Amino acid sequence: MKQGRLLPIYIGAYIVFLYLPVALIPLFSFNDSIQAAFPMKGLTLAWYRTLLQTPAIGQALRNSLIIAIAAASIATLCATTITYLEVFPRPPLARLIGALARLPILIPGVIVGIALLILVNLAGLGPSRIAIVLGHVLVCLPAAVTVLRARFAAIPRSISEAAADLGASDFTVFRRAVLPLAWSAIGSAFTLSFLTSFDEFIVAYFLAGTEPTLPLYIWSQLRFPKSLPVVMALGSLILLVSALLAGAAELLRRRSRV
């Protein structure tokens, strides 16, 4: 009984510890002062107006959106192919490739960033937007593979076997029998990959050239105390959009289980 009473307290303390610092960012983004401290001096929307009037933020946002859409599209396409081959046709190397696709999640981001920087320099690309896209594909792939593998594994194999018995080729089985049952999971994998790429900092730090992403812009502004309120306003908007997209991804994931 004692453990049963302590569990809600533990969960409540954990939630406060995890989310209270995050909740302070939107709160201080309305503070009429450049210092994030109590008591607050008043409420203002000036930092949000400054945010909309800063061209560098718009350029960084465009870079992040372009990179995130490209990386999420490539990662979702690769993950769909890998997980389908791993679950259904099961060629000899499919399980090994699937394991390798999930491996980057276990490697520290600094190691991944340094390795990719060496690779793109050897390839002649150098730090650039293309290099960031390639790096983010590697970072996004584990999440996409995990989501899609769970969905493909839930699809009865009898569906693909029946289609094959009727004379359908492997590609037709995938396109006409399996893919329609996995669209919601593919949408969830794309959304999670997009969020992962959009918020990713370490790999982008090593691979960025003259076109920084939004996380890199935020990091560069933290050195200037006067920019802190604008950064908090920007962070509040990012938190809102990220929460909405994460909720959409979860709804799609649950829909794929039906």
CSV table of N, CA and C in Angstrom, one decimal, residues 14-86:
chain,number,residue,atom,x,y,z
A,14,TYR,N,8.4,13.8,-11.1
A,14,TYR,CA,9.1,13.6,-12.4
A,14,TYR,C,8.6,14.5,-13.5
A,15,ILE,N,7.3,14.7,-13.5
A,15,ILE,CA,6.6,15.6,-14.5
A,15,ILE,C,7.0,17.0,-14.3
A,16,VAL,N,7.0,17.4,-13.0
A,16,VAL,CA,7.4,18.8,-12.7
A,16,VAL,C,8.9,19.1,-13.1
A,17,PHE,N,9.7,18.1,-12.7
A,17,PHE,CA,11.2,18.2,-13.0
A,17,PHE,C,11.4,18.3,-14.5
A,18,LEU,N,10.6,17.6,-15.3
A,18,LEU,CA,10.9,17.5,-16.7
A,18,LEU,C,10.3,18.7,-17.5
A,19,TYR,N,9.1,19.1,-17.1
A,19,TYR,CA,8.4,20.1,-17.9
A,19,TYR,C,8.3,21.5,-17.3
A,20,LEU,N,8.6,21.7,-16.0
A,20,LEU,CA,8.6,23.0,-15.5
A,20,LEU,C,9.6,24.0,-16.2
A,21,PRO,N,10.9,23.5,-16.4
A,21,PRO,CA,11.8,24.4,-17.1
A,21,PRO,C,11.3,24.8,-18.5
A,22,VAL,N,10.7,23.8,-19.2
A,22,VAL,CA,10.1,24.1,-20.5
A,22,VAL,C,9.0,25.1,-20.5
A,23,ALA,N,8.2,25.0,-19.4
A,23,ALA,CA,7.0,25.9,-19.3
A,23,ALA,C,7.5,27.3,-19.0
A,24,LEU,N,8.7,27.5,-18.5
A,24,LEU,CA,9.1,28.8,-18.2
A,24,LEU,C,9.5,29.6,-19.4
A,25,ILE,N,9.8,28.9,-20.5
A,25,ILE,CA,10.2,29.6,-21.8
A,25,ILE,C,9.1,30.4,-22.3
A,26,PRO,N,7.9,29.8,-22.5
A,26,PRO,CA,6.7,30.6,-23.0
A,26,PRO,C,6.4,31.7,-22.0
A,27,LEU,N,6.5,31.4,-20.7
A,27,LEU,CA,6.1,32.4,-19.7
A,27,LEU,C,7.0,33.7,-19.8
A,28,PHE,N,8.3,33.5,-19.9
A,28,PHE,CA,9.3,34.6,-20.0
A,28,PHE,C,9.3,35.3,-21.3
A,29,SER,N,8.8,34.6,-22.4
A,29,SER,CA,8.8,35.2,-23.7
A,29,SER,C,7.8,36.4,-23.7
A,30,PHE,N,6.9,36.5,-22.7
A,30,PHE,CA,6.0,37.6,-22.6
A,30,PHE,C,6.5,38.7,-21.6
A,31,ASN,N,7.6,38.4,-21.0
A,31,ASN,CA,8.1,39.3,-19.9
A,31,ASN,C,8.7,40.6,-20.6
A,32,ASP,N,8.3,41.7,-20.0
A,32,ASP,CA,8.7,43.0,-20.5
A,32,ASP,C,10.1,43.4,-19.9
A,33,SER,N,11.1,42.5,-20.1
A,33,SER,CA,12.4,42.7,-19.6
A,33,SER,C,13.3,41.7,-20.3
A,34,ILE,N,14.6,42.1,-20.5
A,34,ILE,CA,15.5,41.2,-21.2
A,34,ILE,C,16.1,40.1,-20.2
A,35,GLN,N,15.8,40.2,-18.9
A,35,GLN,CA,16.2,39.2,-18.0
A,35,GLN,C,15.1,38.3,-17.6
A,36,ALA,N,15.4,37.0,-17.7
A,36,ALA,CA,14.4,35.9,-17.3
A,36,ALA,C,14.5,35.7,-15.8
A,37,ALA,N,13.7,36.5,-15.1
A,37,ALA,CA,13.8,36.4,-13.6
A,37,ALA,C,12.4,36.9,-13.1
A,38,PHE,N,12.1,36.4,-11.9
A,38,PHE,CA,10.9,36.9,-11.1
A,38,PHE,C,11.4,38.0,-10.2
A,39,PRO,N,10.5,39.0,-9.9
A,39,PRO,CA,9.2,39.1,-10.5
A,39,PRO,C,9.2,39.7,-11.9
A,40,MET,N,8.2,39.3,-12.7
A,40,MET,CA,8.1,39.8,-14.1
A,40,MET,C,7.7,41.3,-14.0
A,41,LYS,N,8.3,42.1,-15.0
A,41,LYS,CA,8.0,43.5,-15.0
A,41,LYS,C,6.7,43.9,-15.7
A,42,GLY,N,6.2,42.9,-16.4
A,42,GLY,CA,4.9,43.2,-17.2
A,42,GLY,C,4.8,42.3,-18.4
A,43,LEU,N,3.7,42.4,-19.1
A,43,LEU,CA,3.5,41.5,-20.3
A,43,LEU,C,3.7,42.3,-21.5
A,44,THR,N,4.3,41.7,-22.6
A,44,THR,CA,4.5,42.4,-23.8
A,44,THR,C,4.5,41.4,-25.0
A,45,LEU,N,4.2,41.9,-26.1
A,45,LEU,CA,4.3,41.1,-27.4
A,45,LEU,C,5.5,41.6,-28.2
A,46,ALA,N,6.3,42.5,-27.7
A,46,ALA,CA,7.3,43.1,-28.4
A,46,ALA,C,8.4,42.1,-29.0
A,47,TRP,N,8.7,41.1,-28.2
A,47,TRP,CA,9.7,40.1,-28.6
A,47,TRP,C,9.2,39.3,-29.8
A,48,TYR,N,7.9,39.1,-29.9
A,48,TYR,CA,7.3,38.4,-31.0
A,48,TYR,C,7.3,39.2,-32.2
A,49,ARG,N,7.1,40.5,-32.1
A,49,ARG,CA,7.1,41.5,-33.2
A,49,ARG,C,8.6,41.6,-33.7
A,50,THR,N,9.5,41.6,-32.8
A,50,THR,CA,10.9,41.6,-33.2
A,50,THR,C,11.3,40.3,-34.0
A,51,LEU,N,10.7,39.2,-33.5
A,51,LEU,CA,11.0,37.9,-34.2
A,51,LEU,C,10.5,38.0,-35.6
A,52,LEU,N,9.4,38.5,-35.9
A,52,LEU,CA,8.8,38.6,-37.2
A,52,LEU,C,9.6,39.6,-38.1
A,53,GLN,N,10.3,40.5,-37.5
A,53,GLN,CA,10.9,41.5,-38.3
A,53,GLN,C,12.4,41.3,-38.5
A,54,THR,N,12.9,40.1,-38.1
A,54,THR,CA,14.3,39.7,-38.2
A,54,THR,C,14.6,38.8,-39.4
A,55,PRO,N,15.2,39.3,-40.5
A,55,PRO,CA,15.3,38.5,-41.7
A,55,PRO,C,16.2,37.3,-41.5
A,56,ALA,N,17.2,37.3,-40.6
A,56,ALA,CA,18.1,36.2,-40.4
A,56,ALA,C,17.3,35.0,-39.8
A,57,ILE,N,16.2,35.3,-39.0
A,57,ILE,CA,15.4,34.2,-38.5
A,57,ILE,C,14.6,33.5,-39.6
A,58,GLY,N,14.1,34.3,-40.5
A,58,GLY,CA,13.3,33.8,-41.6
A,58,GLY,C,14.2,32.9,-42.5
A,59,GLN,N,15.4,33.4,-42.8
A,59,GLN,CA,16.3,32.6,-43.6
A,59,GLN,C,16.7,31.3,-42.9
A,60,ALA,N,17.0,31.3,-41.6
A,60,ALA,CA,17.3,30.1,-40.9
A,60,ALA,C,16.1,29.1,-40.9
A,61,LEU,N,14.9,29.7,-40.8
A,61,LEU,CA,13.7,28.9,-40.8
A,61,LEU,C,13.5,28.2,-42.1
A,62,ARG,N,13.8,28.9,-43.2
A,62,ARG,CA,13.7,28.3,-44.5
A,62,ARG,C,14.7,27.2,-44.7
A,63,ASN,N,15.9,27.4,-44.2
A,63,ASN,CA,16.9,26.4,-44.3
A,63,ASN,C,16.5,25.1,-43.6
A,64,SER,N,16.0,25.3,-42.4
A,64,SER,CA,15.5,24.2,-41.6
A,64,SER,C,14.4,23.4,-42.2
A,65,LEU,N,13.4,24.2,-42.8
A,65,LEU,CA,12.3,23.5,-43.4
A,65,LEU,C,12.7,22.7,-44.6
A,66,ILE,N,13.6,23.3,-45.5
A,66,ILE,CA,14.0,22.6,-46.7
A,66,ILE,C,14.8,21.3,-46.3
A,67,ILE,N,15.7,21.5,-45.3
A,67,ILE,CA,16.5,20.3,-44.9
A,67,ILE,C,15.6,19.3,-44.2
A,68,ALA,N,14.7,19.7,-43.4
A,68,ALA,CA,13.8,18.7,-42.7
A,68,ALA,C,12.9,18.0,-43.6
A,69,ILE,N,12.3,18.7,-44.6
A,69,ILE,CA,11.4,18.0,-45.6
A,69,ILE,C,12.2,17.0,-46.4
A,70,ALA,N,13.4,17.4,-46.9
A,70,ALA,CA,14.2,16.5,-47.7
A,70,ALA,C,14.7,15.3,-46.9
A,71,ALA,N,15.2,15.6,-45.7
A,71,ALA,CA,15.7,14.5,-44.9
A,71,ALA,C,14.6,13.5,-44.5
A,72,ALA,N,13.5,14.0,-44.1
A,72,ALA,CA,12.3,13.2,-43.7
A,72,ALA,C,11.8,12.4,-44.9
A,73,SER,N,11.8,13.0,-46.1
A,73,SER,CA,11.3,12.2,-47.3
A,73,SER,C,12.2,11.1,-47.6
A,74,ILE,N,13.5,11.3,-47.6
A,74,ILE,CA,14.5,10.3,-48.0
A,74,ILE,C,14.5,9.2,-46.9
A,75,ALA,N,14.5,9.6,-45.6
A,75,ALA,CA,14.5,8.7,-44.5
A,75,ALA,C,13.3,7.8,-44.5
A,76,THR,N,12.1,8.4,-44.8
A,76,THR,CA,10.9,7.6,-44.8
A,76,THR,C,10.9,6.6,-46.0
A,77,LEU,N,11.3,7.1,-47.1
A,77,LEU,CA,11.4,6.2,-48.3
A,77,LEU,C,12.4,5.0,-48.0
A,78,CYS,N,13.5,5.3,-47.5
A,78,CYS,CA,14.5,4.2,-47.2
A,78,CYS,C,13.9,3.3,-46.1
A,79,ALA,N,13.3,3.9,-45.1
A,79,ALA,CA,12.8,3.0,-44.0
A,79,ALA,C,11.6,2.1,-44.5
A,80,THR,N,10.8,2.7,-45.4
A,80,THR,CA,9.7,1.8,-45.9
A,80,THR,C,10.3,0.6,-46.7
A,81,THR,N,11.3,0.9,-47.5
A,81,THR,CA,11.9,-0.2,-48.3
A,81,THR,C,12.6,-1.2,-47.3
A,82,ILE,N,13.3,-0.7,-46.4
A,82,ILE,CA,14.1,-1.6,-45.5
A,82,ILE,C,13.1,-2.5,-44.7
A,83,THR,N,12.1,-1.9,-44.1
A,83,THR,CA,11.2,-2.6,-43.2
A,83,THR,C,10.4,-3.6,-43.9
A,84,TYR,N,9.9,-3.2,-45.2
A,84,TYR,CA,9.1,-4.2,-45.9
A,84,TYR,C,9.9,-5.4,-46.3
A,85,LEU,N,11.2,-5.2,-46.7
A,85,LEU,CA,12.0,-6.3,-47.1
A,85,LEU,C,12.3,-7.2,-45.9
A,86,GLU,N,12.5,-6.5,-44.7
A,86,GLU,CA,12.8,-7.3,-43.5
A,86,GLU,C,11.6,-8.1,-43.0
